[in-house]
Amino acid sequence: MQLTGIHHLTAVTADAPGNHAFYTGTLGMRLVKKTVNQDDVSAYHLFYADGLASPGSDLTFFDWPVGREQRGTHSITGTGLRVAGEASLVWWKARLAAAGVTHGDIVLRDGRATLDLEDFEGQRLSLIDDGGAGDAHAWAGSPVPAAHQIRGLGPITISVPDLGPTDAVLTALMNMRRERDYETPGHPGSRTHVYAMGPGGPAAELHVAVEPGRPVAGPGAGGVHHVAFRVPDEAYQDWAERLRRMRVPSSGPVDRYYFRSLYFREPNGILFEIATDGPGFAVDEPLEVLGERLALPPFLEPRRAEIEAGLTPL
């Protein structure tokens, strides 16, 4: 049983209109699903992805009226967004500078050219040269030229104070491979350990920074809620059974309509999700018009008027 890569990452915003403007306008991603948090229908759940809404390209946000995240360990601390080639990073650095977006220099990190940036709420992102490997699905409506568009997610970085318990979950439960390590940026003497799944490569890696002594992170806008890992549809029940057999406390099977999920926390409290590739975002609206209207799963459709009245127009 193998996870096949990063499925999606869900973060938190306190400004849905500003979030929409930044991720579709500045970063040029496609809004592929405008829906609500199924457990809190007062909040948007916005999904940004590539032109085909491919699994592994979804960066998603819950919209909650909260203060800023308090940074620290026991948390997800970095989201990689893949682009094809160092020339794209040069193009992006100029674009970010022109837009007044907080960003760093292009650096070599873990053998890959990387450009760090933050959105307007402090969400920590990195544009990473993935060498152009694998498929790419540009969005024709993006303000970013196809050659420079974001291709998908990965790697994702988490911070823990002690590697041992997390390593046991990643290797013994989730069948990831511990491949290498490198110095954690900004924290001399700290190491970040790279775990690969499935085919490996940046779309299928989790980076674990070991940072003892840092405060525990506090949730908020600019922070990350959870990370999800991909599994083929036909492997879902096997993973549900694996969690049960290994006595891992979990949500049990959850049908999110666009994919099926399993949720559990690793030993430092970071929320992990296992999610299927299908059925996908075109299950309830044509691919050509994804994200243009509020989409609700069937069990919420009878409450559409009530839900729409509680949401801020984008």
Coordinates of C-alpha atoms in Angstrom, one line a residue:
M1 CA 0.0 0.0 0.0
Q2 CA 1.4 3.3 -1.1
L3 CA 0.3 6.9 -0.9
T4 CA 0.9 8.4 -4.3
G5 CA 1.7 12.1 -3.4
I6 CA 0.2 15.2 -1.9
H7 CA -3.6 15.5 -2.6
H8 CA -4.3 19.0 -1.3
L9 CA -3.5 21.4 1.5
T10 CA -6.1 23.4 3.4
A11 CA -5.2 26.7 5.0
V12 CA -7.1 29.5 6.8
T13 CA -7.9 33.0 5.6
A14 CA -9.9 35.8 7.3
D15 CA -10.5 37.6 4.1
A16 CA -12.2 35.5 1.4
P17 CA -12.4 38.3 -1.2
G18 CA -8.8 39.3 -0.7
N19 CA -7.7 35.6 -0.8
H20 CA -9.6 35.1 -4.1
A21 CA -8.0 38.1 -5.6
F22 CA -4.5 37.0 -4.6
Y23 CA -4.6 33.4 -5.6
T24 CA -6.4 33.9 -8.9
G25 CA -5.0 37.3 -9.8
T26 CA -1.4 37.4 -8.4
L27 CA -0.7 33.7 -8.5
G28 CA -2.9 32.9 -11.5
M29 CA -4.4 29.8 -10.1
R30 CA -7.9 28.7 -11.1
L31 CA -10.8 28.7 -8.6
V32 CA -12.1 25.2 -9.3
K33 CA -14.7 24.9 -6.5
K34 CA -16.5 27.6 -4.5
T35 CA -18.2 25.7 -1.8
V36 CA -18.5 25.8 2.0
N37 CA -16.9 24.0 4.9
Q38 CA -19.2 21.0 5.3
D39 CA -18.9 21.1 9.1
D40 CA -19.3 24.9 9.3
V41 CA -21.5 26.2 6.5
S42 CA -20.9 29.8 7.6
A43 CA -17.4 29.5 6.1
Y44 CA -16.3 29.3 2.5
H45 CA -14.2 26.4 1.3
L46 CA -12.3 27.7 -1.7
F47 CA -10.3 25.4 -3.9
Y48 CA -7.6 26.8 -6.2
A49 CA -5.9 24.4 -8.6
D50 CA -4.6 23.9 -12.2
G51 CA -6.7 24.1 -15.4
L52 CA -8.1 20.6 -15.0
A53 CA -8.6 20.7 -11.2
S54 CA -6.1 17.8 -11.0
P55 CA -5.6 15.9 -7.7
G56 CA -2.3 17.2 -6.3
S57 CA -2.8 20.7 -7.5
D58 CA -5.4 21.9 -4.9
L59 CA -4.6 24.7 -2.5
T60 CA -7.7 25.3 -0.4
F61 CA -8.9 27.7 2.2
F62 CA -11.4 27.9 5.0
D63 CA -12.7 31.5 5.5
W64 CA -13.0 32.1 9.3
P65 CA -13.1 35.5 11.1
V66 CA -10.0 34.9 13.2
G67 CA -6.7 36.6 14.1
R68 CA -3.3 35.8 12.7
E69 CA -1.6 32.5 13.3
Q70 CA 1.0 32.4 16.0
R71 CA 4.0 30.7 14.4
G72 CA 5.7 27.8 16.0
T73 CA 6.2 24.0 16.0
H74 CA 3.6 21.2 16.1
S75 CA 2.3 22.7 12.8
I76 CA 2.5 22.8 9.0
T77 CA 4.9 25.6 8.2
G78 CA 5.5 25.7 4.5
T79 CA 3.6 24.9 1.2
G80 CA 5.5 24.2 -2.0
L81 CA 4.1 25.3 -5.3
R82 CA 5.8 23.7 -8.3
V83 CA 6.9 25.6 -11.4
A84 CA 8.9 24.3 -14.4
G85 CA 12.4 25.7 -14.5
E86 CA 14.6 28.4 -12.9
A87 CA 13.6 30.8 -15.6
S88 CA 10.1 30.7 -14.2
L89 CA 11.4 31.6 -10.8
V90 CA 13.2 34.6 -12.3
W91 CA 9.9 35.6 -14.0
W92 CA 8.0 35.1 -10.7
K93 CA 10.5 37.2 -8.7
A94 CA 9.9 40.1 -11.0
R95 CA 6.1 39.6 -10.8
L96 CA 6.0 39.4 -7.1
A97 CA 8.2 42.5 -6.7
A98 CA 6.0 44.5 -9.1
A99 CA 2.9 43.4 -7.1
G100 CA 4.5 44.3 -3.7
V101 CA 4.3 40.7 -2.5
T102 CA 6.7 39.8 0.4
H103 CA 9.4 37.5 -1.1
G104 CA 13.0 36.4 -0.8
D105 CA 15.8 35.6 -3.2
I106 CA 16.0 32.5 -5.4
V107 CA 18.1 30.0 -3.4
L108 CA 19.1 26.4 -3.7
R109 CA 17.4 24.3 -1.0
D110 CA 17.5 20.6 -0.9
G111 CA 19.0 20.6 -4.4
R112 CA 16.1 22.6 -5.9
A113 CA 15.9 26.3 -6.9
T114 CA 13.3 27.9 -4.5
L115 CA 11.7 31.3 -4.1
D116 CA 9.9 31.9 -0.8
L117 CA 7.0 34.3 -0.5
E118 CA 4.1 35.2 1.8
D119 CA 0.5 36.2 0.9
F120 CA -1.1 39.2 2.5
E121 CA -1.9 37.3 5.7
G122 CA 1.5 35.7 6.1
Q123 CA 0.7 32.4 4.5
R124 CA 4.2 30.8 3.9
L125 CA 4.6 29.6 0.3
S126 CA 7.6 28.5 -1.8
L127 CA 7.8 28.4 -5.6
I128 CA 9.9 25.4 -6.4
D129 CA 11.6 24.3 -9.6
D130 CA 10.4 20.8 -10.3
G131 CA 12.3 20.4 -13.5
G132 CA 9.2 20.2 -15.6
A133 CA 8.7 16.6 -14.7
G134 CA 5.2 15.1 -15.1
D135 CA 2.0 16.4 -16.6
A136 CA 1.0 20.1 -16.6
H137 CA -2.5 21.5 -17.2
A138 CA -2.4 25.2 -17.7
W139 CA -5.5 27.4 -17.2
A140 CA -6.3 29.4 -20.3
G141 CA -8.0 32.1 -18.1
S142 CA -4.9 32.7 -16.0
P143 CA -3.1 36.1 -16.1
V144 CA 0.1 34.1 -15.8
P145 CA 1.6 32.7 -19.1
A146 CA 1.2 29.0 -19.4
A147 CA 5.0 28.3 -19.2
H148 CA 5.2 29.9 -15.8
Q149 CA 1.9 28.7 -14.2
I150 CA 1.9 26.8 -10.9
R151 CA 1.9 23.1 -11.8
G152 CA 0.8 21.6 -8.5
L153 CA 1.7 21.2 -4.8
G154 CA 4.8 19.9 -3.1
P155 CA 6.7 19.4 -1.1
I156 CA 4.9 20.3 2.2
T157 CA 6.9 21.1 5.3
I158 CA 5.9 20.4 8.9
S159 CA 7.6 21.3 12.2
V160 CA 7.9 19.0 15.2
P161 CA 10.1 19.1 18.3
D162 CA 11.0 15.4 18.3
L163 CA 11.4 13.4 15.1
G164 CA 11.0 9.9 16.7
P165 CA 7.2 9.6 17.1
T166 CA 6.4 11.3 13.8
D167 CA 9.0 9.1 12.0
A168 CA 7.3 6.0 13.3
V169 CA 3.9 7.1 11.9
L170 CA 5.3 8.2 8.6
T171 CA 7.3 5.0 8.0
A172 CA 5.4 2.2 9.8
L173 CA 1.8 3.4 9.2
M174 CA 2.0 5.5 6.1
N175 CA 4.8 3.6 4.3
M176 CA 6.9 6.7 3.5
R177 CA 10.6 6.4 2.8
R178 CA 13.1 8.5 4.8
E179 CA 15.5 9.6 2.0
R180 CA 17.8 12.5 3.2
D181 CA 18.0 15.6 5.3
Y182 CA 19.3 19.2 5.0
E183 CA 19.8 22.3 7.2
T184 CA 16.5 24.0 8.1
P185 CA 16.4 27.5 6.6
G186 CA 16.8 30.2 9.3
H187 CA 17.6 27.6 12.0
P188 CA 21.3 26.7 12.1
G189 CA 21.9 23.3 13.6
S190 CA 18.3 22.1 12.9
R191 CA 17.8 19.5 10.3
T192 CA 14.8 18.9 8.0
H193 CA 14.2 15.3 7.0
V194 CA 12.7 14.3 3.7
Y195 CA 10.1 11.6 3.5
A196 CA 9.0 10.3 0.0
M197 CA 5.9 8.4 -1.0
G198 CA 5.0 6.6 -4.2
P199 CA 7.0 7.8 -7.1
G200 CA 8.9 10.4 -5.0
G201 CA 9.9 13.8 -6.2
P202 CA 8.6 17.2 -5.0
A203 CA 4.9 16.3 -5.7
A204 CA 5.3 13.3 -3.4
E205 CA 7.4 14.5 -0.4
L206 CA 6.8 15.6 3.1
H207 CA 9.6 17.5 4.8
V208 CA 9.9 17.3 8.6
A209 CA 11.8 20.1 10.3
V210 CA 12.9 19.2 13.8
E211 CA 12.8 22.3 15.9
P212 CA 12.9 21.7 19.7
G213 CA 12.5 24.7 21.9
R214 CA 10.2 26.6 19.6
P215 CA 6.7 27.6 21.0
V216 CA 3.7 25.6 20.0
A217 CA 1.9 27.2 17.0
G218 CA -1.5 28.9 17.6
P219 CA -4.1 28.5 14.8
G220 CA -5.3 31.5 12.8
A221 CA -5.3 33.3 9.4
G222 CA -2.1 32.7 7.5
G223 CA -1.8 29.2 9.1
V224 CA -2.5 25.8 7.7
H225 CA -5.4 23.5 8.9
H226 CA -4.3 20.2 7.4
V227 CA -2.5 18.4 4.6
A228 CA -4.0 15.5 2.6
F229 CA -2.2 12.6 0.9
R230 CA -3.4 10.9 -2.3
V231 CA -4.6 7.4 -2.7
P232 CA -6.3 5.7 -5.7
D233 CA -10.0 5.3 -5.3
E234 CA -9.8 1.5 -5.1
A235 CA -7.3 1.7 -2.2
Y236 CA -9.6 3.8 0.1
Q237 CA -11.1 0.9 2.1
D238 CA -7.7 -0.7 2.5
W239 CA -6.4 2.5 4.2
A240 CA -9.5 2.7 6.4
E241 CA -8.9 -0.9 7.5
R242 CA -5.2 -0.2 8.0
L243 CA -5.9 2.7 10.4
R244 CA -8.5 0.5 12.3
R245 CA -6.2 -2.5 12.5
M246 CA -3.2 -0.4 13.7
R247 CA -5.6 1.2 16.3
V248 CA -5.0 4.8 15.1
P249 CA -7.8 7.1 16.3
S250 CA -9.4 8.5 13.2
S251 CA -12.5 10.0 11.7
G252 CA -13.4 6.8 10.0
P253 CA -14.7 7.0 6.4
V254 CA -16.0 10.5 5.4
D255 CA -17.6 11.2 2.1
R256 CA -16.7 14.8 0.9
Y257 CA -18.6 14.3 -2.3
Y258 CA -15.7 15.4 -4.5
F259 CA -13.4 12.8 -2.8
R260 CA -13.5 10.4 0.1
S261 CA -11.4 11.1 3.2
L262 CA -9.9 9.7 6.4
Y263 CA -8.6 12.1 9.1
F264 CA -6.2 11.4 11.9
R265 CA -3.5 13.3 13.9
E266 CA 0.2 12.4 14.0
P267 CA 1.8 12.4 17.5
N268 CA 2.4 16.2 17.5
G269 CA -1.2 17.0 16.8
I270 CA -0.8 17.9 13.1
L271 CA -4.0 16.9 11.2
F272 CA -3.4 14.5 8.3
E273 CA -6.0 13.4 5.7
I274 CA -5.9 10.5 3.3
A275 CA -8.1 11.4 0.2
T276 CA -9.1 9.7 -3.0
D277 CA -8.4 11.1 -6.4
G278 CA -12.0 10.7 -7.4
P279 CA -14.7 11.4 -8.3
G280 CA -13.3 14.9 -8.7
F281 CA -14.7 18.4 -9.0
A282 CA -16.6 17.9 -12.3
V283 CA -19.1 15.6 -10.6
D284 CA -21.6 18.4 -10.1
E285 CA -20.7 21.0 -12.7
P286 CA -19.0 21.0 -16.1
L287 CA -15.3 21.4 -16.2
E288 CA -15.5 24.5 -18.3
V289 CA -17.4 26.5 -15.6
L290 CA -15.8 25.1 -12.4
G291 CA -15.9 27.6 -9.5
E292 CA -18.2 30.1 -11.1
R293 CA -21.2 29.5 -8.8
L294 CA -21.6 28.3 -5.2
A295 CA -21.5 24.5 -5.4
L296 CA -23.1 22.5 -2.6
P297 CA -23.1 18.7 -2.0
P298 CA -26.6 17.2 -2.3
F299 CA -27.1 17.0 1.5
L300 CA -26.6 20.8 1.8
E301 CA -28.6 21.8 -1.4
P302 CA -31.9 22.3 0.5
R303 CA -30.2 25.0 2.6
R304 CA -28.8 26.9 -0.3
A305 CA -30.7 30.2 0.3
E306 CA -29.7 30.2 4.0
I307 CA -26.1 29.4 3.2
E308 CA -25.7 32.0 0.4
A309 CA -27.2 34.7 2.7
G310 CA -24.4 34.1 5.2
L311 CA -21.5 34.3 2.8
T312 CA -19.6 37.4 1.7
P313 CA -19.7 37.8 -2.1
L314 CA -16.3 37.3 -3.8

